[in-house]
Short mmCIF file of C-alpha atoms in Angstrom, two decimals:
data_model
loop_
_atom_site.label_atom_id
_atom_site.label_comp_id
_atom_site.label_asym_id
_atom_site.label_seq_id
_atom_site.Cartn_x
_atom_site.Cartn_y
_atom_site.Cartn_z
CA UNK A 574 -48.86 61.21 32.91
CA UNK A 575 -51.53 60.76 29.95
CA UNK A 576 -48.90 63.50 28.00
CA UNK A 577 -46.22 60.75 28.51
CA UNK A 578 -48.65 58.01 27.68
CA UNK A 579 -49.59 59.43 23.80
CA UNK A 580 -45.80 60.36 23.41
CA UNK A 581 -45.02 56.63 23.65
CA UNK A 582 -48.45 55.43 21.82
CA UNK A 583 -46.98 57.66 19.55
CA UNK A 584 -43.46 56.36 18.80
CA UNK A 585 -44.80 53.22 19.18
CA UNK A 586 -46.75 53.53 16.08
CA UNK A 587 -44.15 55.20 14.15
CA UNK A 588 -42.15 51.64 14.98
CA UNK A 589 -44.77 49.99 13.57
CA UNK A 590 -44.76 51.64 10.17
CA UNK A 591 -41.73 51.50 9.53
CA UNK A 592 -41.31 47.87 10.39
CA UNK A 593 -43.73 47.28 7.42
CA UNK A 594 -42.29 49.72 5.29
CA UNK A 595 -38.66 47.48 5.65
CA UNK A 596 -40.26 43.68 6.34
CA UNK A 597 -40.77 43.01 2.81
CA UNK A 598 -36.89 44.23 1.52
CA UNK A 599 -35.52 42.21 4.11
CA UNK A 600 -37.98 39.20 3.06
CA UNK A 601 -37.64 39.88 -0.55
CA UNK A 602 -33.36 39.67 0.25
CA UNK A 603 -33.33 36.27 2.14
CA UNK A 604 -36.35 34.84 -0.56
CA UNK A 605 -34.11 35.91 -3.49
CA UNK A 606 -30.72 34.29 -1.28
CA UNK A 607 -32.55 31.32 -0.73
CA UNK A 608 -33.69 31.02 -4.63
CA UNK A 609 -29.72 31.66 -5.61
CA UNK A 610 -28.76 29.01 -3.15
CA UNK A 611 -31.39 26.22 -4.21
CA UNK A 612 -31.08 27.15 -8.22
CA UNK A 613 -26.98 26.70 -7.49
CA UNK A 614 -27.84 22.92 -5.96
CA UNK A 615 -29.71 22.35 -8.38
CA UNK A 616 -27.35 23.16 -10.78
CA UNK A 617 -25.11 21.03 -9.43
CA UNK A 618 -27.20 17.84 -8.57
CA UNK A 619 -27.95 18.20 -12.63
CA UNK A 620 -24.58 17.91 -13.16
CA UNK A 621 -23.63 15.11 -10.96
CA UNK A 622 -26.88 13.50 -12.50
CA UNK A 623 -26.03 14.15 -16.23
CA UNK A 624 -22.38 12.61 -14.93
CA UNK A 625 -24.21 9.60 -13.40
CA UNK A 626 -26.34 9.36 -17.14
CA UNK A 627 -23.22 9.37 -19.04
CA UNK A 628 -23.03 6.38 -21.78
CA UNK A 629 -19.51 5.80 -20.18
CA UNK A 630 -20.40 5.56 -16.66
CA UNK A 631 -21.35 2.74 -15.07
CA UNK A 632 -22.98 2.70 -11.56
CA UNK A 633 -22.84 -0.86 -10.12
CA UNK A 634 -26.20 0.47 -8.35
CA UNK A 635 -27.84 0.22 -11.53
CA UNK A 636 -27.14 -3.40 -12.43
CA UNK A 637 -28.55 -4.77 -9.07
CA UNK A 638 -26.46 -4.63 -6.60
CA UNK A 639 -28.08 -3.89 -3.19
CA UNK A 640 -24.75 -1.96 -1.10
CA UNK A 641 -26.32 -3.33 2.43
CA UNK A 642 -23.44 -5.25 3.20
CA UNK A 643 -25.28 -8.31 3.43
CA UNK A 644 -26.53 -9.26 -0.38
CA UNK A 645 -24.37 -10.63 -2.53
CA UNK A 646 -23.38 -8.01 -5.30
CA UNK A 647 -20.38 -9.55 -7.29
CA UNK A 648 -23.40 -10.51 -9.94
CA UNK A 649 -23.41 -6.52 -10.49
CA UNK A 650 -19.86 -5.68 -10.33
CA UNK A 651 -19.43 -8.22 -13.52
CA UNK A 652 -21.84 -6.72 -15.07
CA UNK A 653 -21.29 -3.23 -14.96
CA UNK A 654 -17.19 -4.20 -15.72
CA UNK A 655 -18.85 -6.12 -18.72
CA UNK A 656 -20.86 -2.91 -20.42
CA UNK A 657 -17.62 -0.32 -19.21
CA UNK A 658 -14.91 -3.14 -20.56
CA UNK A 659 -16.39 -1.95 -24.55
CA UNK A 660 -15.78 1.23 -23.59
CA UNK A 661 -13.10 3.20 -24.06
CA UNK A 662 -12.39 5.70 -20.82
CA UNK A 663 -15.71 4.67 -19.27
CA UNK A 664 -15.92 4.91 -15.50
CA UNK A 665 -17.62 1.99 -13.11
CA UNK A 666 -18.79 3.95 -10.37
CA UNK A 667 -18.90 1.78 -6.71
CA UNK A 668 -20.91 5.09 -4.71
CA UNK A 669 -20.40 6.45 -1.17
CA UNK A 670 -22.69 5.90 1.23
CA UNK A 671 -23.15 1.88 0.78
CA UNK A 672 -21.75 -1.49 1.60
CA UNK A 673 -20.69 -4.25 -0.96
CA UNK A 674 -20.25 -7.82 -0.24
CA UNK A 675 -18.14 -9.22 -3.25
CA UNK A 676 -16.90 -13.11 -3.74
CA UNK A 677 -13.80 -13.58 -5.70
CA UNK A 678 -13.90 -11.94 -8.80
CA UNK A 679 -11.33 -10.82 -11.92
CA UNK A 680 -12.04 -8.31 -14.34
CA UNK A 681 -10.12 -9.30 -17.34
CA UNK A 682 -9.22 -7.91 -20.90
CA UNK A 683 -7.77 -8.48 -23.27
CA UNK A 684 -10.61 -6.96 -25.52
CA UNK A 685 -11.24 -4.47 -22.83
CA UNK A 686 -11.32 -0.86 -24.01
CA UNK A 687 -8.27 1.17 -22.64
CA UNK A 688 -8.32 3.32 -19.81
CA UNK A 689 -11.05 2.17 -18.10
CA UNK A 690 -11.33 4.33 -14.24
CA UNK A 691 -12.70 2.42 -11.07
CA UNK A 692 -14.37 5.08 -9.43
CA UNK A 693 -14.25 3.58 -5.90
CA UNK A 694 -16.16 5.72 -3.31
CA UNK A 695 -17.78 3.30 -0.93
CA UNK A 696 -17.13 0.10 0.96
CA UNK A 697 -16.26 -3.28 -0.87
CA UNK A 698 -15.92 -6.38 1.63
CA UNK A 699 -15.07 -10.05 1.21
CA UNK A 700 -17.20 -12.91 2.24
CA UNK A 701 -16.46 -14.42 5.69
CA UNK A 702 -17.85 -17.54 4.92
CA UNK A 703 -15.59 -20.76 3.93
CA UNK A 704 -17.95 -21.52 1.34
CA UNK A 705 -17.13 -18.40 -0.66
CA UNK A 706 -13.71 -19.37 -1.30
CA UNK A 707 -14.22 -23.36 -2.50
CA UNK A 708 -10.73 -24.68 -1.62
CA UNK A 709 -9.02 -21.89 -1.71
CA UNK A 710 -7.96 -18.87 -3.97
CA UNK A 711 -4.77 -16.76 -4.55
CA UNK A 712 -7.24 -13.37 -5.63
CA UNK A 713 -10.17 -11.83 -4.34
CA UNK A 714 -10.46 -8.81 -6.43
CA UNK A 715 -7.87 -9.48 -9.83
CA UNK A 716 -7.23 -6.68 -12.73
CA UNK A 717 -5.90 -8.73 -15.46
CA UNK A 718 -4.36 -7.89 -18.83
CA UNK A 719 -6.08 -4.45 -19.27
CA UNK A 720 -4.24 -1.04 -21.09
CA UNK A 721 -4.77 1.76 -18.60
CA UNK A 722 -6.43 0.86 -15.39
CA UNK A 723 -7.21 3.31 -12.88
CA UNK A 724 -8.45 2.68 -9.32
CA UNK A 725 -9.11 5.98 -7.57
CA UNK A 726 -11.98 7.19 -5.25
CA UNK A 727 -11.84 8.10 -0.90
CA UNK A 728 -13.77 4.28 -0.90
CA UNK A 729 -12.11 1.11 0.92
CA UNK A 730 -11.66 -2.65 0.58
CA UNK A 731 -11.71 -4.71 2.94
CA UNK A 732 -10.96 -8.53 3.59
CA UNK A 733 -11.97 -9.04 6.50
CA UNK A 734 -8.92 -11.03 6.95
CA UNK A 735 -9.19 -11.28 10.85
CA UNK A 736 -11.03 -14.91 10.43
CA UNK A 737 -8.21 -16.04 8.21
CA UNK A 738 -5.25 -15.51 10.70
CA UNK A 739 -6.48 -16.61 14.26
CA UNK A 740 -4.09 -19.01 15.25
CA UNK A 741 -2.06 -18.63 11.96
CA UNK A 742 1.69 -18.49 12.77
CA UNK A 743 4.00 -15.84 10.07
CA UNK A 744 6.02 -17.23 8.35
CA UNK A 745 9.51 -15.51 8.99
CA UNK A 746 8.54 -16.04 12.49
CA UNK A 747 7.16 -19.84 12.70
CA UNK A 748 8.61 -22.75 14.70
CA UNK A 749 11.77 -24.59 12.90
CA UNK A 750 9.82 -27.93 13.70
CA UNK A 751 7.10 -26.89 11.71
CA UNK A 752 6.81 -28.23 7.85
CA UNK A 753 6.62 -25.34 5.21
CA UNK A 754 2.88 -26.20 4.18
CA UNK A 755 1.95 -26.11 8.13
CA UNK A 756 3.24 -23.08 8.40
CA UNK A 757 2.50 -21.30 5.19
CA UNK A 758 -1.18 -22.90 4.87
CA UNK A 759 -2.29 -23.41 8.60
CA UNK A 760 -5.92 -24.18 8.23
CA UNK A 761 -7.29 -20.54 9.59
CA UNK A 762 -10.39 -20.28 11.93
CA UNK A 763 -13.46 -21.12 11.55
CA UNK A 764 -12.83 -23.62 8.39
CA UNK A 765 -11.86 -21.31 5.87
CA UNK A 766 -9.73 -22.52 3.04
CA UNK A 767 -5.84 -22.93 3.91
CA UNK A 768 -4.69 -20.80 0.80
CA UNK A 769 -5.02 -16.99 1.58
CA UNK A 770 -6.05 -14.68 -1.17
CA UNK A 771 -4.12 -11.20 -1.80
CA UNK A 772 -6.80 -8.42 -1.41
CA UNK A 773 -6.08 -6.78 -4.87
CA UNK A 774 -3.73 -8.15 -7.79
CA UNK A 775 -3.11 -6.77 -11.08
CA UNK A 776 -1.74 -8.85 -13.57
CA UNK A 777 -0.02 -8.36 -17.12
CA UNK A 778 -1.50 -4.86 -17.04
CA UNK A 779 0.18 -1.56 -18.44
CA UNK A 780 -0.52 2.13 -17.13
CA UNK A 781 -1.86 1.14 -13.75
CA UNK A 782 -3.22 3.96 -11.36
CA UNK A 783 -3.87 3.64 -7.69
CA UNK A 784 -4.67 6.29 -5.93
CA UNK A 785 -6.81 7.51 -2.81
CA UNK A 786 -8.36 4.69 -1.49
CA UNK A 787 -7.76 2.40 1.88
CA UNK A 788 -6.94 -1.65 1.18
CA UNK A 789 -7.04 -3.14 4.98
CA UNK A 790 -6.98 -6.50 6.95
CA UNK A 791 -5.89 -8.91 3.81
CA UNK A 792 -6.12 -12.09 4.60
CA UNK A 793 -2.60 -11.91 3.48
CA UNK A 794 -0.86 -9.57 0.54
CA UNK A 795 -3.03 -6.48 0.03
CA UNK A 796 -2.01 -5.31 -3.01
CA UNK A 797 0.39 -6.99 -5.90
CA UNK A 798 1.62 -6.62 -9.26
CA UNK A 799 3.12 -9.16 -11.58
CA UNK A 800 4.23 -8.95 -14.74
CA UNK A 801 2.78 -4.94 -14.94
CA UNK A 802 4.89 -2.15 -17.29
CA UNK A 803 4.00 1.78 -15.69
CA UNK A 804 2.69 1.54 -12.28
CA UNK A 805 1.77 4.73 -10.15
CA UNK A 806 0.74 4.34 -6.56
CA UNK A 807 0.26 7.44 -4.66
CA UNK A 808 -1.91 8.98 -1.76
CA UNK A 809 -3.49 5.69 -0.39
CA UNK A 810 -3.30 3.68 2.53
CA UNK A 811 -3.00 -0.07 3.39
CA UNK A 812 -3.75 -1.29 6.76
CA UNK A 813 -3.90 -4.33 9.01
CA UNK A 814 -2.54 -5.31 12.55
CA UNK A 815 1.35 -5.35 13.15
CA UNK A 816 0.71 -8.88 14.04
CA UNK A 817 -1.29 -10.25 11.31
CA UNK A 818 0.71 -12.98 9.48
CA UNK A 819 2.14 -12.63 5.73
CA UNK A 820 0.30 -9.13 5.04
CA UNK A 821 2.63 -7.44 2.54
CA UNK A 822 1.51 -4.30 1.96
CA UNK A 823 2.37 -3.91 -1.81
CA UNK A 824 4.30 -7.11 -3.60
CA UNK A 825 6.64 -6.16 -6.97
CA UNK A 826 7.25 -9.19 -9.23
CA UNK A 827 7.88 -9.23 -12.80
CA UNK A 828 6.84 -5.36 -12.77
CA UNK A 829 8.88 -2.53 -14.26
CA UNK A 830 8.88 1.31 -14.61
CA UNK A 831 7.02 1.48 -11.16
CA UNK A 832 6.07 4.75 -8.93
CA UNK A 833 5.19 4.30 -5.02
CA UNK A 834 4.90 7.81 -3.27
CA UNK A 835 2.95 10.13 -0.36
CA UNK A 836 1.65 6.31 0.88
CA UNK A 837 0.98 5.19 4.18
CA UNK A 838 1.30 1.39 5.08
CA UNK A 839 1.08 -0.42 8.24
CA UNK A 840 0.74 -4.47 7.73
CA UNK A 841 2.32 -7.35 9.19
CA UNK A 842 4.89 -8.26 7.24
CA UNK A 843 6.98 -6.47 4.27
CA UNK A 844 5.24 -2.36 3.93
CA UNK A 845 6.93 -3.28 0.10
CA UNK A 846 8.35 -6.19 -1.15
CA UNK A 847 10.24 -5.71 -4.08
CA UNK A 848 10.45 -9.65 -6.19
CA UNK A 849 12.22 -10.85 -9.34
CA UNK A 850 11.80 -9.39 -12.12
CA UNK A 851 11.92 -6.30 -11.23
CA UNK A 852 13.87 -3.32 -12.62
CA UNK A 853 12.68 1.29 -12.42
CA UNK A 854 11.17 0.81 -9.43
CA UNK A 855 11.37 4.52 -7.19
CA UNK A 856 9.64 4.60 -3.78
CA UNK A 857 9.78 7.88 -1.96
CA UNK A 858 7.48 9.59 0.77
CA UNK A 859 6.72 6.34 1.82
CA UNK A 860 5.48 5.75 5.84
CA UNK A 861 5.96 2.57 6.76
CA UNK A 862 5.15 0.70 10.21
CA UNK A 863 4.05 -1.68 11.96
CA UNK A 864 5.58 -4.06 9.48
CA UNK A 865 8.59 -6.25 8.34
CA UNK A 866 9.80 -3.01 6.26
CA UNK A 867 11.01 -2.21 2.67
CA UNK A 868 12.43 -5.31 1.14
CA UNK A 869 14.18 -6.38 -1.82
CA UNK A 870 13.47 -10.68 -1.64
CA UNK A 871 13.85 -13.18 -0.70
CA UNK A 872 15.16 -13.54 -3.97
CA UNK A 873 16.96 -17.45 -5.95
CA UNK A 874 14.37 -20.04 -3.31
CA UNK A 875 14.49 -23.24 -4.43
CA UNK A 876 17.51 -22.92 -7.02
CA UNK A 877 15.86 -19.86 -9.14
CA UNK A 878 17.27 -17.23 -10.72
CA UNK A 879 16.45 -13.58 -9.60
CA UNK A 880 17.43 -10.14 -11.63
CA UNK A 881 16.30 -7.12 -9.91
CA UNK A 882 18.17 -3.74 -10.95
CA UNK A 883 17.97 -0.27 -10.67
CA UNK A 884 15.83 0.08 -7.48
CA UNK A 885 15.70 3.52 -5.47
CA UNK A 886 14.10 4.24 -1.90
CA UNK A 887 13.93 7.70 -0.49
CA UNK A 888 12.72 10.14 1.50
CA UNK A 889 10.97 7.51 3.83
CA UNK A 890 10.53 6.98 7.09
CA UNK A 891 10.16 3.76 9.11
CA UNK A 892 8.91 3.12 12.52
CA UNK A 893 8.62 0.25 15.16
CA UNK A 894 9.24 -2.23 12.09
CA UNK A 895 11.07 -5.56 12.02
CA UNK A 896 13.70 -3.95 9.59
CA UNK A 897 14.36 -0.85 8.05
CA UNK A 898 15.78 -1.56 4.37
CA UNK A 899 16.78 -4.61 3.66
CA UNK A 900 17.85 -7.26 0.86
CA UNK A 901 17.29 -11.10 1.42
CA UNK A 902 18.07 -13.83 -0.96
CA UNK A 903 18.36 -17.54 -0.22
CA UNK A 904 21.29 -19.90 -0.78
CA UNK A 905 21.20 -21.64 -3.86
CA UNK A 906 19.84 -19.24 -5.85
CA UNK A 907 21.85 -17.53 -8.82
CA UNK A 908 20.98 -14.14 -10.74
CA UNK A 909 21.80 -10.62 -9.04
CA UNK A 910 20.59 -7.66 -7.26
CA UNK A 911 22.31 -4.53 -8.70
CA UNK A 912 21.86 -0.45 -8.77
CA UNK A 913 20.23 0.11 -5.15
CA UNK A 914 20.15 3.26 -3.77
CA UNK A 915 18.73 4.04 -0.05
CA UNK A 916 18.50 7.51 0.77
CA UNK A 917 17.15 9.84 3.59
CA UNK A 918 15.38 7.10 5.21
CA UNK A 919 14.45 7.89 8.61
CA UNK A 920 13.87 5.16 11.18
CA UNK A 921 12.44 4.96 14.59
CA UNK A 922 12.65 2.26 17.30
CA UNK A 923 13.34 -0.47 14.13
CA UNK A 924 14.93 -3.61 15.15
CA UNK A 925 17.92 -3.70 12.11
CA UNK A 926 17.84 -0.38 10.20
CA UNK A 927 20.11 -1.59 7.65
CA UNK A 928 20.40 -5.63 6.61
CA UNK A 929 21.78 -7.40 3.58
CA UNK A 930 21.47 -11.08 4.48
CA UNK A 931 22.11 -14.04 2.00
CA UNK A 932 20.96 -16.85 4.23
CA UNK A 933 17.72 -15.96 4.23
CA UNK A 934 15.73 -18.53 5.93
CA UNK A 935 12.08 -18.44 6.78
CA UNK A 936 12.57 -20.21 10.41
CA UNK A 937 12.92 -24.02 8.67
CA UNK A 938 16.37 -25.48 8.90
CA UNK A 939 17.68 -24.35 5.55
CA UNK A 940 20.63 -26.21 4.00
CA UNK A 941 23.94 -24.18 2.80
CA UNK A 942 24.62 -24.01 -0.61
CA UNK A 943 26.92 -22.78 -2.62
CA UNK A 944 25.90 -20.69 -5.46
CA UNK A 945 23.86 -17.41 -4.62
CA UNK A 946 22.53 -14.13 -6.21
CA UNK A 947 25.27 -11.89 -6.51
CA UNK A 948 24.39 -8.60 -4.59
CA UNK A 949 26.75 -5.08 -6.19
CA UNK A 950 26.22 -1.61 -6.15
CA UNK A 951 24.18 -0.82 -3.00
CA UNK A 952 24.52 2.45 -1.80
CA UNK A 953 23.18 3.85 1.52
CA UNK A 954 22.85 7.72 1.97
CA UNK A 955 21.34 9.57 4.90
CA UNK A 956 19.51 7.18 7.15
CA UNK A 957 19.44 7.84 10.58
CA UNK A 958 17.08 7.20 13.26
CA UNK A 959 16.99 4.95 16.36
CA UNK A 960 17.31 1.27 16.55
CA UNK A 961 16.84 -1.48 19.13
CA UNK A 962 18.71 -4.50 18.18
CA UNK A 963 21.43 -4.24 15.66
CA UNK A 964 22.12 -1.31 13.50
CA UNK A 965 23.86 -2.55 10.20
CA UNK A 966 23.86 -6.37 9.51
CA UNK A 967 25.74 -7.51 6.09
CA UNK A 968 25.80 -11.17 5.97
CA UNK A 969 27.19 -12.09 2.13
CA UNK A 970 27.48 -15.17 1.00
CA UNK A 971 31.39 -17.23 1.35
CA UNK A 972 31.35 -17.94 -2.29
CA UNK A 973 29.66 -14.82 -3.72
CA UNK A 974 30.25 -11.21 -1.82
CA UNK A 975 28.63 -8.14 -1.87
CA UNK A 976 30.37 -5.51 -3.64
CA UNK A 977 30.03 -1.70 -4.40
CA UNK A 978 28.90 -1.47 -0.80
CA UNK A 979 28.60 2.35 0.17
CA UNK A 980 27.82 4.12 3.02
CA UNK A 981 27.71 7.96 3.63
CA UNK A 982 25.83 9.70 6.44
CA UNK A 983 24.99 6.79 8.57
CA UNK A 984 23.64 7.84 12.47
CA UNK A 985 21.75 5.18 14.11
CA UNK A 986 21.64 5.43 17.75
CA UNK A 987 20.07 3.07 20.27
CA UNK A 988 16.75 3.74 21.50
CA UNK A 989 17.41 2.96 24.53
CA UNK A 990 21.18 3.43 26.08
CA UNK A 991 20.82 1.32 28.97
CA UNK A 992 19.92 -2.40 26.76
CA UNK A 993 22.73 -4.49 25.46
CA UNK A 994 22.90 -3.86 22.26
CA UNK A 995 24.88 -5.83 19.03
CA UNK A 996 27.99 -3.52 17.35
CA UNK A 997 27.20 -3.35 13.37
CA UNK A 998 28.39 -6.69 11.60
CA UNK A 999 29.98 -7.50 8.14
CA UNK A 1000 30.59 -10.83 6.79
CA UNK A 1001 32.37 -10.87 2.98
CA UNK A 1002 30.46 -7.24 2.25
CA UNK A 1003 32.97 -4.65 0.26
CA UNK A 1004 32.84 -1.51 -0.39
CA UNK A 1005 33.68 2.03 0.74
CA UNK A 1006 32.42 4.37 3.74
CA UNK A 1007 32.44 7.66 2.73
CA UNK A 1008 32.24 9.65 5.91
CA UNK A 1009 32.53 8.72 9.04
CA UNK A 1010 29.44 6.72 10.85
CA UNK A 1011 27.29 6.34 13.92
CA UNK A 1012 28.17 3.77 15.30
CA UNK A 1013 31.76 3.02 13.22
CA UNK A 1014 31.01 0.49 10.92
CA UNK A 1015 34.71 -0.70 10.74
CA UNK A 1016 33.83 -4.35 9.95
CA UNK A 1017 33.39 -3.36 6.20
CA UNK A 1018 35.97 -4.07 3.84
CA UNK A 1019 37.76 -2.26 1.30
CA UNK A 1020 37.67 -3.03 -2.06
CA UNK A 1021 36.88 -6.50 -3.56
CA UNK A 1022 37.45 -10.19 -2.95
CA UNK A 1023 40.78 -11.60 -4.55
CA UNK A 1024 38.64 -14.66 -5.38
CA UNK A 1025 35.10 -12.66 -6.42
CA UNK A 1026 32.79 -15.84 -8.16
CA UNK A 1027 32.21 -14.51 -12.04
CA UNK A 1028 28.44 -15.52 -13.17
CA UNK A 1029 28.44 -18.00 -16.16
CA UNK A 1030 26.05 -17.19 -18.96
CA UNK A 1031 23.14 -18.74 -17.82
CA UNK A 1032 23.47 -17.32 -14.00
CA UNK A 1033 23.62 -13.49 -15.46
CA UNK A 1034 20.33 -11.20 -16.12
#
């Protein structure tokens, strides 16, 4: 027994020893990882710092505002735009982690500085409060006439548009008894102002950049460009209920040469909305739903003349929307729609897949007319999906046609079999099918109208 006992006293203190002789490598190993891993931090909290001490970056932080979400910071924003706007490829840095409460405000050139970046990382939100607005505004946040503008970040804007549409009634769905300016500019709840600002407009910019961040609940168009030349849009979303009234997701007018791709929007009325004006617009990888869908129009209200040309959508899909791709233009109007491509467009559980209508009427009891945009060269490739109303609807005007209709690998299938569903219909739409269809789509006709209106001079684009 006490042979046994100084064995293990033994071994025991042979554990011991070496213990100490191997404590202070292990110690010495995790000390020297935890040195490496602290001097690499630091490293790179200098060099987010030196970033943040740039001369051409501009953190709206350091001109006052607060980011709590309850302060008013537009004061800031103008003031940081104001030092980056001399600047030529400065940066105005809105940081993660904070809450901004913004009134109506533009950042204008033209003596801006080109290419000027909006770093946008945290949360921007509009005022709730009627007295924000004065009688009303058509812009909350407005880009104007600036040479490279970039608006990029993993940040979000938000218009808290919820208190502008209670008991607002959309306007391609309001009563026929109702007057346009009823309708259009219902007084929204809780006294706010009866016009609706768009969330984010650019205007009479060139080399515009969207990218990455989240524009939801507009109080009604969240994002719009007029009269812009080299727009990019591309991996952001746009957001607000399928039932919130005249929420575009992005509006085209005036705008050329424009790029809308790997984009997810879900609104309550048109995902894109393609105006006069426009011509190189190509839209592809686009998801789209709830919504109104991809639209070219309503194009010639009120007498005008529209030109849009040369318009390409592809490689989209659709779901639960009002339409899928569509063209609308009112009676009256002159100007045309021309070069329109559709392709691989995949639709699920969408009312009308396919629409070309020239009586486009907003629910008001609209008068016929007889002039009207002329609508050629519309070609539809690969869409296929499931609808629950009416697949194909081409209603052309009596005095001006559609022409150059074409239609090649068309399946559309009910979504449900057992509901009574419309056959595809064609009034005064020409063209060619050039394969065979799901359903047959035998109601368009071949070639052209004997008596095919010719624009005058001052109808053409």
């Amino acid at each position: 027994m006490h042979t046994m006992l100084r064995f293990s006293m033994k071994n025991f203190r042979f554990v011991i020893f070496i213990a100490f002789l191997v404590w202070p490598s292990d110690k010495a190993s995790c000390i020297a990882k935890q040195h490496k891993y602290w001097r690499h931090r630091k490293a790179s909290v200098s060099m987010l710092e030196t970033d943040a001490n740039s001369p051409t970056t501009f953190n709206v932080l350091r001109y006052g505002a607060k980011g709590d979400g309850i302060a008013d910071d537009t004061k800031a924003f103008e003031e940081a735009w104001a030092a980056a706007c001399g600047v030529e490829g400065s940066t105005v840095v809105v940081p993660s982690g904070s809450v901004f409460l913004v009134k109506p405000v533009s950042f204008s050139g033209p003596n801006c500085q080109s290419n000027i970046v909006f770093q946008l990382d945290g949360k921007i939100i509009a005022p709730k409060s009627s007295g924000a607005w004065g009688s009303g505004l058509l812009q909350w946040i407005d880009f104007t006439k600036l040479k490279g503008i970039t608006i990029r970040g993993a940040g979000i804007i938000d218009g808290q548009g919820s208190v502008w549409w209670k008991d607002d009634i959309p306007v391609e769905e309001s009563d026929a008894n109702n007057s346009t300016e009823d309708t259009i500019y219902a007084d929204a709840a809780g006294g706010m102002p009866s016009t609706k600002p768009t969330a984010l407009r650019f205007y009479g910019s060139s080399n515009v950049i969207v990218t990455g961040i989240t524009i939801q609940n507009s109080p009604q168009t969240h994002l719009k460009f007029d009269d812009c030349t080299g727009v990019q849009v591309f991996s952001m979303s746009i957001s607000s209920p399928g039932d919130s009234p005249n929420t575009d997701g992005i509006h085209l007018q005036n705008s050329k040469n424009v790029i809308i791709h790997s984009t997810s929007l879900a609104c309550g009325d048109d995902c894109v909305s393609i105006q006069t004006g426009c011509s190189g617009v190509y839209i592809h990888n686009v998801r789209c739903g709830p919504g109104h869908g991809i639209s070219i129009g309503g194009l010639g209200k009120d007498g005008t003349k529209a030109c849009v040309s040369n318009i390409t959508v592809r490689d989209s899909s659709l779901q639960n929307t009002m339409t899928g791709v569509r063209i609308k233009t009112w009676q009256g109007g002159s100007g045309s729609v021309q070069g329109v491509m559709f392709s691989n467009i995949q639709v699920s559980g969408v009312e009308t897949p396919i629409m070309i209508d020239q009586y486009y009427c907003d629910g008001h009891k609209c008068q016929n007319k007889t002039s009207a945009v002329d609508v050629s060269g519309i070609s539809y490739q690969f869409i296929k999906g499931t609808y629950t109303s009416k697949p194909v609807h081409f209603a052309c005007s009596d005095s001006m046609a559609c022409t150059g209709v074409t239609l090649e690998n068309i399946n559309l299938t009910p979504l449900q079999e057992k509901n009574q569903l419309k056959e595809p219909f064609c009034w005064h739409t020409f063209g060619e099918l050039r394969t065979s269809t799901t359903p047959p789509i035998t109601c368009l006709q071949k070639g052209g109208p004997s008596n095919k209106q010719v624009h005058n001079n001052g109808d053409s684009c």
